[in-house]
Coordinates of C-alpha atoms in Angstrom, one line a residue:
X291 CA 8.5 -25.9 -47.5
X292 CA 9.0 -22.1 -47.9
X293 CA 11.0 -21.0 -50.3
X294 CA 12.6 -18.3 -48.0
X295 CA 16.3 -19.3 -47.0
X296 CA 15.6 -17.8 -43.5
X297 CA 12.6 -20.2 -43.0
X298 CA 14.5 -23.8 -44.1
X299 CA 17.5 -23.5 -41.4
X300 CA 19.9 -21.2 -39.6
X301 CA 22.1 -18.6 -41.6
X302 CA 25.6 -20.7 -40.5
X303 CA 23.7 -23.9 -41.8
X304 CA 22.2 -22.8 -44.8
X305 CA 25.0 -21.5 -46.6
X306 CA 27.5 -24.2 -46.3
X307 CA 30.0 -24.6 -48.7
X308 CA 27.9 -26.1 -51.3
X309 CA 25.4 -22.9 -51.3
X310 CA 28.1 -20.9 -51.2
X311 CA 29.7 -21.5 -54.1
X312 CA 26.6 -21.8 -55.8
X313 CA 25.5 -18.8 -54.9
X314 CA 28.8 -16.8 -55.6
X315 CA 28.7 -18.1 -59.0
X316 CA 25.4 -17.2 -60.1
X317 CA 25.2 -14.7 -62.6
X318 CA 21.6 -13.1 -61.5
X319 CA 22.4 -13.1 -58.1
X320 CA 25.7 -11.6 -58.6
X321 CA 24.1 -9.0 -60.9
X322 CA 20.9 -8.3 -58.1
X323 CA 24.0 -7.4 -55.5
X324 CA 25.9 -5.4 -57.4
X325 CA 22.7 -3.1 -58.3
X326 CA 21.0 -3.1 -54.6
X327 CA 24.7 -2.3 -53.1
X328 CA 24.8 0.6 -55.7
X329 CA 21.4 1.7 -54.4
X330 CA 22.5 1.5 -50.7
X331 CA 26.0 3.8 -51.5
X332 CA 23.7 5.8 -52.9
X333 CA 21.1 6.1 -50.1
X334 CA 24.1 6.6 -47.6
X335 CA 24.6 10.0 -49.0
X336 CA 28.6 10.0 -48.9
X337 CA 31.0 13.0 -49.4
X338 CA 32.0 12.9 -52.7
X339 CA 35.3 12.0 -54.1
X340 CA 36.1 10.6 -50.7
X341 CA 37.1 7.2 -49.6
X342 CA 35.0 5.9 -47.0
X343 CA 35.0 3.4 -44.4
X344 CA 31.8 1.3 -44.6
X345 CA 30.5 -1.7 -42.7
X346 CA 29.3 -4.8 -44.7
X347 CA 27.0 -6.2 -42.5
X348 CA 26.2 -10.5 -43.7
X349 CA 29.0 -9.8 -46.2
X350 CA 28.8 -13.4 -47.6
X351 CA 31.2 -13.9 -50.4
X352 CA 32.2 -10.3 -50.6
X353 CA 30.2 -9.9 -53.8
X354 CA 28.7 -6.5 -52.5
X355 CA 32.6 -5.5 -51.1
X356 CA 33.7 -5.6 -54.3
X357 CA 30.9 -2.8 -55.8
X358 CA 32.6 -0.7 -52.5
X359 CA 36.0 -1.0 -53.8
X360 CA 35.0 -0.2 -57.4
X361 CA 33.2 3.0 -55.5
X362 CA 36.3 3.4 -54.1
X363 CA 35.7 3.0 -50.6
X364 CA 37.2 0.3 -47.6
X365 CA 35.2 -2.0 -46.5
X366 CA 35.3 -4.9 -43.3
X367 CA 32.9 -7.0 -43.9
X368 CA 30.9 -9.6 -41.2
X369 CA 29.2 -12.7 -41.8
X370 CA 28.1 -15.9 -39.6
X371 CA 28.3 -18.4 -42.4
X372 CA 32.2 -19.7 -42.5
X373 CA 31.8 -21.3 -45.7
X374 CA 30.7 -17.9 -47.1
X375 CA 33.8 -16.1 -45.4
X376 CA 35.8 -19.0 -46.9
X377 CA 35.2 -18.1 -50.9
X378 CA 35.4 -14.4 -50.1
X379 CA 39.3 -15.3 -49.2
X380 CA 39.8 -17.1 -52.1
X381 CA 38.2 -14.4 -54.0
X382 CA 40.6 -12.3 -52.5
X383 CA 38.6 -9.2 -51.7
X384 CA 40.5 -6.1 -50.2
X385 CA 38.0 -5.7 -47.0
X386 CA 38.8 -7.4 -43.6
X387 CA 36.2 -10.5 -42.6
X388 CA 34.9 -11.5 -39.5
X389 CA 33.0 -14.4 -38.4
X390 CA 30.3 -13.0 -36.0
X391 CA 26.3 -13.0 -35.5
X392 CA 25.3 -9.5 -36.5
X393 CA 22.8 -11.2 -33.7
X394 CA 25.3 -11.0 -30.8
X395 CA 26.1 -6.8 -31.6
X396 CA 28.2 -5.2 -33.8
X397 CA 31.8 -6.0 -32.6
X398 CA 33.8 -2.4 -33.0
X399 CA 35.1 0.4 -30.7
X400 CA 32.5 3.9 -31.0
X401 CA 32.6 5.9 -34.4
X402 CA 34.8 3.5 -35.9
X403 CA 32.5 3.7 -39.6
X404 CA 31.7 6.4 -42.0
X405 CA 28.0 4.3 -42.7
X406 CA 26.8 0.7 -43.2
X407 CA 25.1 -1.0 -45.8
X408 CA 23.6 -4.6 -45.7
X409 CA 22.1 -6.5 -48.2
X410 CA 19.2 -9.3 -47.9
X411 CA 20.5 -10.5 -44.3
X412 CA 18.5 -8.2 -41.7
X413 CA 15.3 -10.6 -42.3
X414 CA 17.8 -13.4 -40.8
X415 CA 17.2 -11.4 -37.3
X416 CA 13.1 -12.2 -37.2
X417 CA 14.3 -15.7 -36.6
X418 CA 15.0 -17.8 -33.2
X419 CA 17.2 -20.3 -34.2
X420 CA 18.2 -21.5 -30.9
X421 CA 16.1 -21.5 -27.6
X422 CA 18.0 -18.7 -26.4
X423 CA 17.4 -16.5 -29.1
X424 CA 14.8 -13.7 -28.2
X425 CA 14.2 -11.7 -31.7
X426 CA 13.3 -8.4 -30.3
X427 CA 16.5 -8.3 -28.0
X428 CA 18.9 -9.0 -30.9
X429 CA 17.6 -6.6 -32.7
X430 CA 17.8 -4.1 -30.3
X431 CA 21.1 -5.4 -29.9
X432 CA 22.1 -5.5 -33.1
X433 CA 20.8 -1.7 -33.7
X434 CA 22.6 -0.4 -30.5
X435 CA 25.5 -1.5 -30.8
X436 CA 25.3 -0.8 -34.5
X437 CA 24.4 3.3 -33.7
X438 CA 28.0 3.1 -31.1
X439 CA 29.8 2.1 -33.8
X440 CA 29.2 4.8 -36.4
X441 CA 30.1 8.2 -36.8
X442 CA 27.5 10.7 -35.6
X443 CA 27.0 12.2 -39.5
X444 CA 27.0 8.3 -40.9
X445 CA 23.8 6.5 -41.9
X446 CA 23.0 2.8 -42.3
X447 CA 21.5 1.4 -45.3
X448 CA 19.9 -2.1 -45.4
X449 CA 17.9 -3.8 -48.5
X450 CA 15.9 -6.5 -46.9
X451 CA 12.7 -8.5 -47.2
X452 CA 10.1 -8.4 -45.0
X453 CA 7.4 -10.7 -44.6
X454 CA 4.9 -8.6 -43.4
X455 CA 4.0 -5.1 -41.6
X456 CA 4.7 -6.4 -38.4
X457 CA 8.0 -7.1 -39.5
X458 CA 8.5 -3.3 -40.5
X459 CA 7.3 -2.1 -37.4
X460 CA 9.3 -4.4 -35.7
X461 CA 12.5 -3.0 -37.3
X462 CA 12.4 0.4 -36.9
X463 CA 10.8 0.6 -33.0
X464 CA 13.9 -1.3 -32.2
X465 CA 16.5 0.6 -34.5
X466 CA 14.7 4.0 -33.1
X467 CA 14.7 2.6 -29.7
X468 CA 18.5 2.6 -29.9
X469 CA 19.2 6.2 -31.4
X470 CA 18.5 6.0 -34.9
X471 CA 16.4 8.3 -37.0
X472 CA 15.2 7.5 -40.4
X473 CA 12.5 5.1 -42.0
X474 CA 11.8 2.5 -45.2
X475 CA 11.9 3.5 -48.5
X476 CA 10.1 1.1 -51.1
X477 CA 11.7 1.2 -54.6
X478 CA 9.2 0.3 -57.5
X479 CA 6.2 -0.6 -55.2
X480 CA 4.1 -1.8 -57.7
X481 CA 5.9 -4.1 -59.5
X482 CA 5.8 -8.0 -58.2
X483 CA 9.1 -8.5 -58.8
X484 CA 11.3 -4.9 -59.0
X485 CA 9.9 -4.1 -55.8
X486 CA 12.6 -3.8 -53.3
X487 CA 12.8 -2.4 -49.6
X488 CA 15.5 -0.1 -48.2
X489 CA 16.1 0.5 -43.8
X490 CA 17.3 4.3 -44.1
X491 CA 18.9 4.7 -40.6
X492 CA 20.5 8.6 -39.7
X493 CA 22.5 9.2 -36.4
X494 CA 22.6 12.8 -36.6
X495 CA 18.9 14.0 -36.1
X496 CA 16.1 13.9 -38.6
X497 CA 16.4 14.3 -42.1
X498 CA 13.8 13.6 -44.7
X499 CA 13.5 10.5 -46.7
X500 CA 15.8 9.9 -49.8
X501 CA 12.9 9.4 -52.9
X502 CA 11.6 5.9 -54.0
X503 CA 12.5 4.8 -57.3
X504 CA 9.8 4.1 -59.2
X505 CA 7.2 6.6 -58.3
X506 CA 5.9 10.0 -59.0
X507 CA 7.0 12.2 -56.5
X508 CA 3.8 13.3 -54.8
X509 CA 3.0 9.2 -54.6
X510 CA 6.9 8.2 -53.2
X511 CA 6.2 5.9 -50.7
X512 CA 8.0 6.4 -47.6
X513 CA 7.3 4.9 -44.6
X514 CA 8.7 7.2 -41.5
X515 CA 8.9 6.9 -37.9
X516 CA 9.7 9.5 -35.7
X517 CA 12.3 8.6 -33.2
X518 CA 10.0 9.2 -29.7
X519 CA 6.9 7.8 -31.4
X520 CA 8.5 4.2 -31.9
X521 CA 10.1 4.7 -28.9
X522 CA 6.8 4.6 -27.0
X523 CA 6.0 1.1 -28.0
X524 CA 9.4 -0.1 -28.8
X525 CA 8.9 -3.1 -26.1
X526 CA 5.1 -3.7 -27.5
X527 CA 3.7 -2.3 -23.6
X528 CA 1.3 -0.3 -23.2
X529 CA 1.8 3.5 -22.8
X530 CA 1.6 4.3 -18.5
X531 CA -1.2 4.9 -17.2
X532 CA -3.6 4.0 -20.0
X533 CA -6.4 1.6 -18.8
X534 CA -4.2 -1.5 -21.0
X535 CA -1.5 -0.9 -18.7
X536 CA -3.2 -0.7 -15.6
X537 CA -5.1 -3.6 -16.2
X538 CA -1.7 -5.7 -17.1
X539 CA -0.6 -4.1 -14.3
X540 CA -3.3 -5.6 -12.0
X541 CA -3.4 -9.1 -13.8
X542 CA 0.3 -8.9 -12.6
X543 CA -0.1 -8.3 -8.9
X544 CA -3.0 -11.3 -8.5
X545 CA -0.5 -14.0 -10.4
X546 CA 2.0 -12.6 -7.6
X547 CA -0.8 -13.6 -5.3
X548 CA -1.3 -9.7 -3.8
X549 CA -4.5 -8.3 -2.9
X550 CA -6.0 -6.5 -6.0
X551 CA -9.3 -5.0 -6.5
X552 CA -11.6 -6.0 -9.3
X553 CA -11.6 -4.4 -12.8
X554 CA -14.6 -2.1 -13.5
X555 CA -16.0 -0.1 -16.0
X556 CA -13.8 2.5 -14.2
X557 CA -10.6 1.2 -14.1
X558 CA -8.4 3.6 -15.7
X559 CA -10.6 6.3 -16.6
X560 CA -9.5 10.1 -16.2
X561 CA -10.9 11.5 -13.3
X562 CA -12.3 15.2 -13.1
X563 CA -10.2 18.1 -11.9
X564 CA -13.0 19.0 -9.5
X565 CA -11.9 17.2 -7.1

């Protein structure tokens, strides 16, 4: 069995009360959220000297809430695991809590946040827990209603784990499909077990690339996406009238039993200007 949370059973399931205890009590894991919720504030880029208000997005236990208010910003954190909501109330944190699938859209009226961080929780999304889970639409989801909700200077800052590339591409096609800007910065990419990746998300316009940790700067590894690029193959079709997407378009029209003529070598290719 994978050792990967997301891959044994559903975020609500997983953490039950049991796990969530456990994991609020571990000392490693308490120390790893304090220091990648310090890295997100800092990737966030926040007026200095001024409170905040910031999204926690799979809050848990509150664990990285508290690093906020010892930054000395408010926080309203949401989480779909109850039993994880449950200890952060008896922890007592200062930020509001909300039982909700980051899944289902970001619950909140338009510019409501000065930013968002997450931490480890956006890899949940990849999954289809239920049969009427569609991945790519709750992400796009998620990230839409995500970009409504924050103010149009405020970024989004999410440490996650991806699996693979796919995964990456995946994630910001759909976060730049609804409005976002930005890109992944990798902390400390070659070490096994420092390594760490950061979602940078921007809602007002471009703006380069905060610098990996880790790296010399002309090596800083950066992965960026410019906004109409993944647009262009945010659904995974093919771009109009390419040969791909005539031909899908074809092999569309004979399964809806209409006449269609037969692919050549010259379906889809440009035709002189001569004529």
């Amino acid at each position: 069995m994978s050792k990967r949370p997301e891959h044994q059973a559903p975020p609500e399931l997983f953490y039950n009360e049991d796990e969530a205890r456990k994991y609020t009590q571990n000392s490693r894991i308490i120390d790893i959220q304090a220091q990648m919720t310090e890295r997100c504030i800092e990737l966030l880029v926040l007026p200095e000297d001024t409170p905040c208000l910031l999204l926690d997005i799979g809050c848990g236990s509150g664990l990285s809430g508290t690093v906020l208010e010892e930054n000395g910003h408010l926080w309203i954190g949401l989480d779909i695991s109850s039993a994880m909501l449950d200890v952060a109330l008896e922890r007592e944190t200062e930020g509001d809590l909300i039982l909700a699938d980051m899944g289902d859209g970001v619950p909140f009226k338009p510019g409501s946040f000065d930013g968002a961080v997450s931490v480890s929780a956006l890899q949940w999304l990849f999954n289809a827990d239920k049969k009427s889970h569609q991945p790519v639409k709750r992400l796009y989801k998620f990230f839409s209603s995500l970009y409504a909700s924050l103010s149009r200077s405020a970024r989004a800052v999410f440490q996650f784990y991806p699996e693979n590339e796919s995964q990456l591409e995946l994630l910001t096609s759909q976060a730049m499909k609804a409005g976002f800007y930005g890109g992944v910065v990798i902390d400390y990419p070659n070490s096994a077990k420092a390594k760490k990746f950061f979602l940078v998300l921007m809602t007002g316009g471009s703006a380069p690339l905060p610098k990996a940790l880790g790296v010399e700067e002309e090596d800083s590894l950066q992965v960026k996406y410019a906004r109409r690029e993944a647009c262009k193959g945010a659904r995974g079709k093919p771009l109009k009238n390419t040969r791909a997407w005539l031909l899908e378009k074809k092999e569309r029209r004979r399964k809806q039993g209409k006449e269609t003529k037969p692919d050549t070598k010259y379906t889809g290719r440009k035709r002189s200007g001569r004529f």
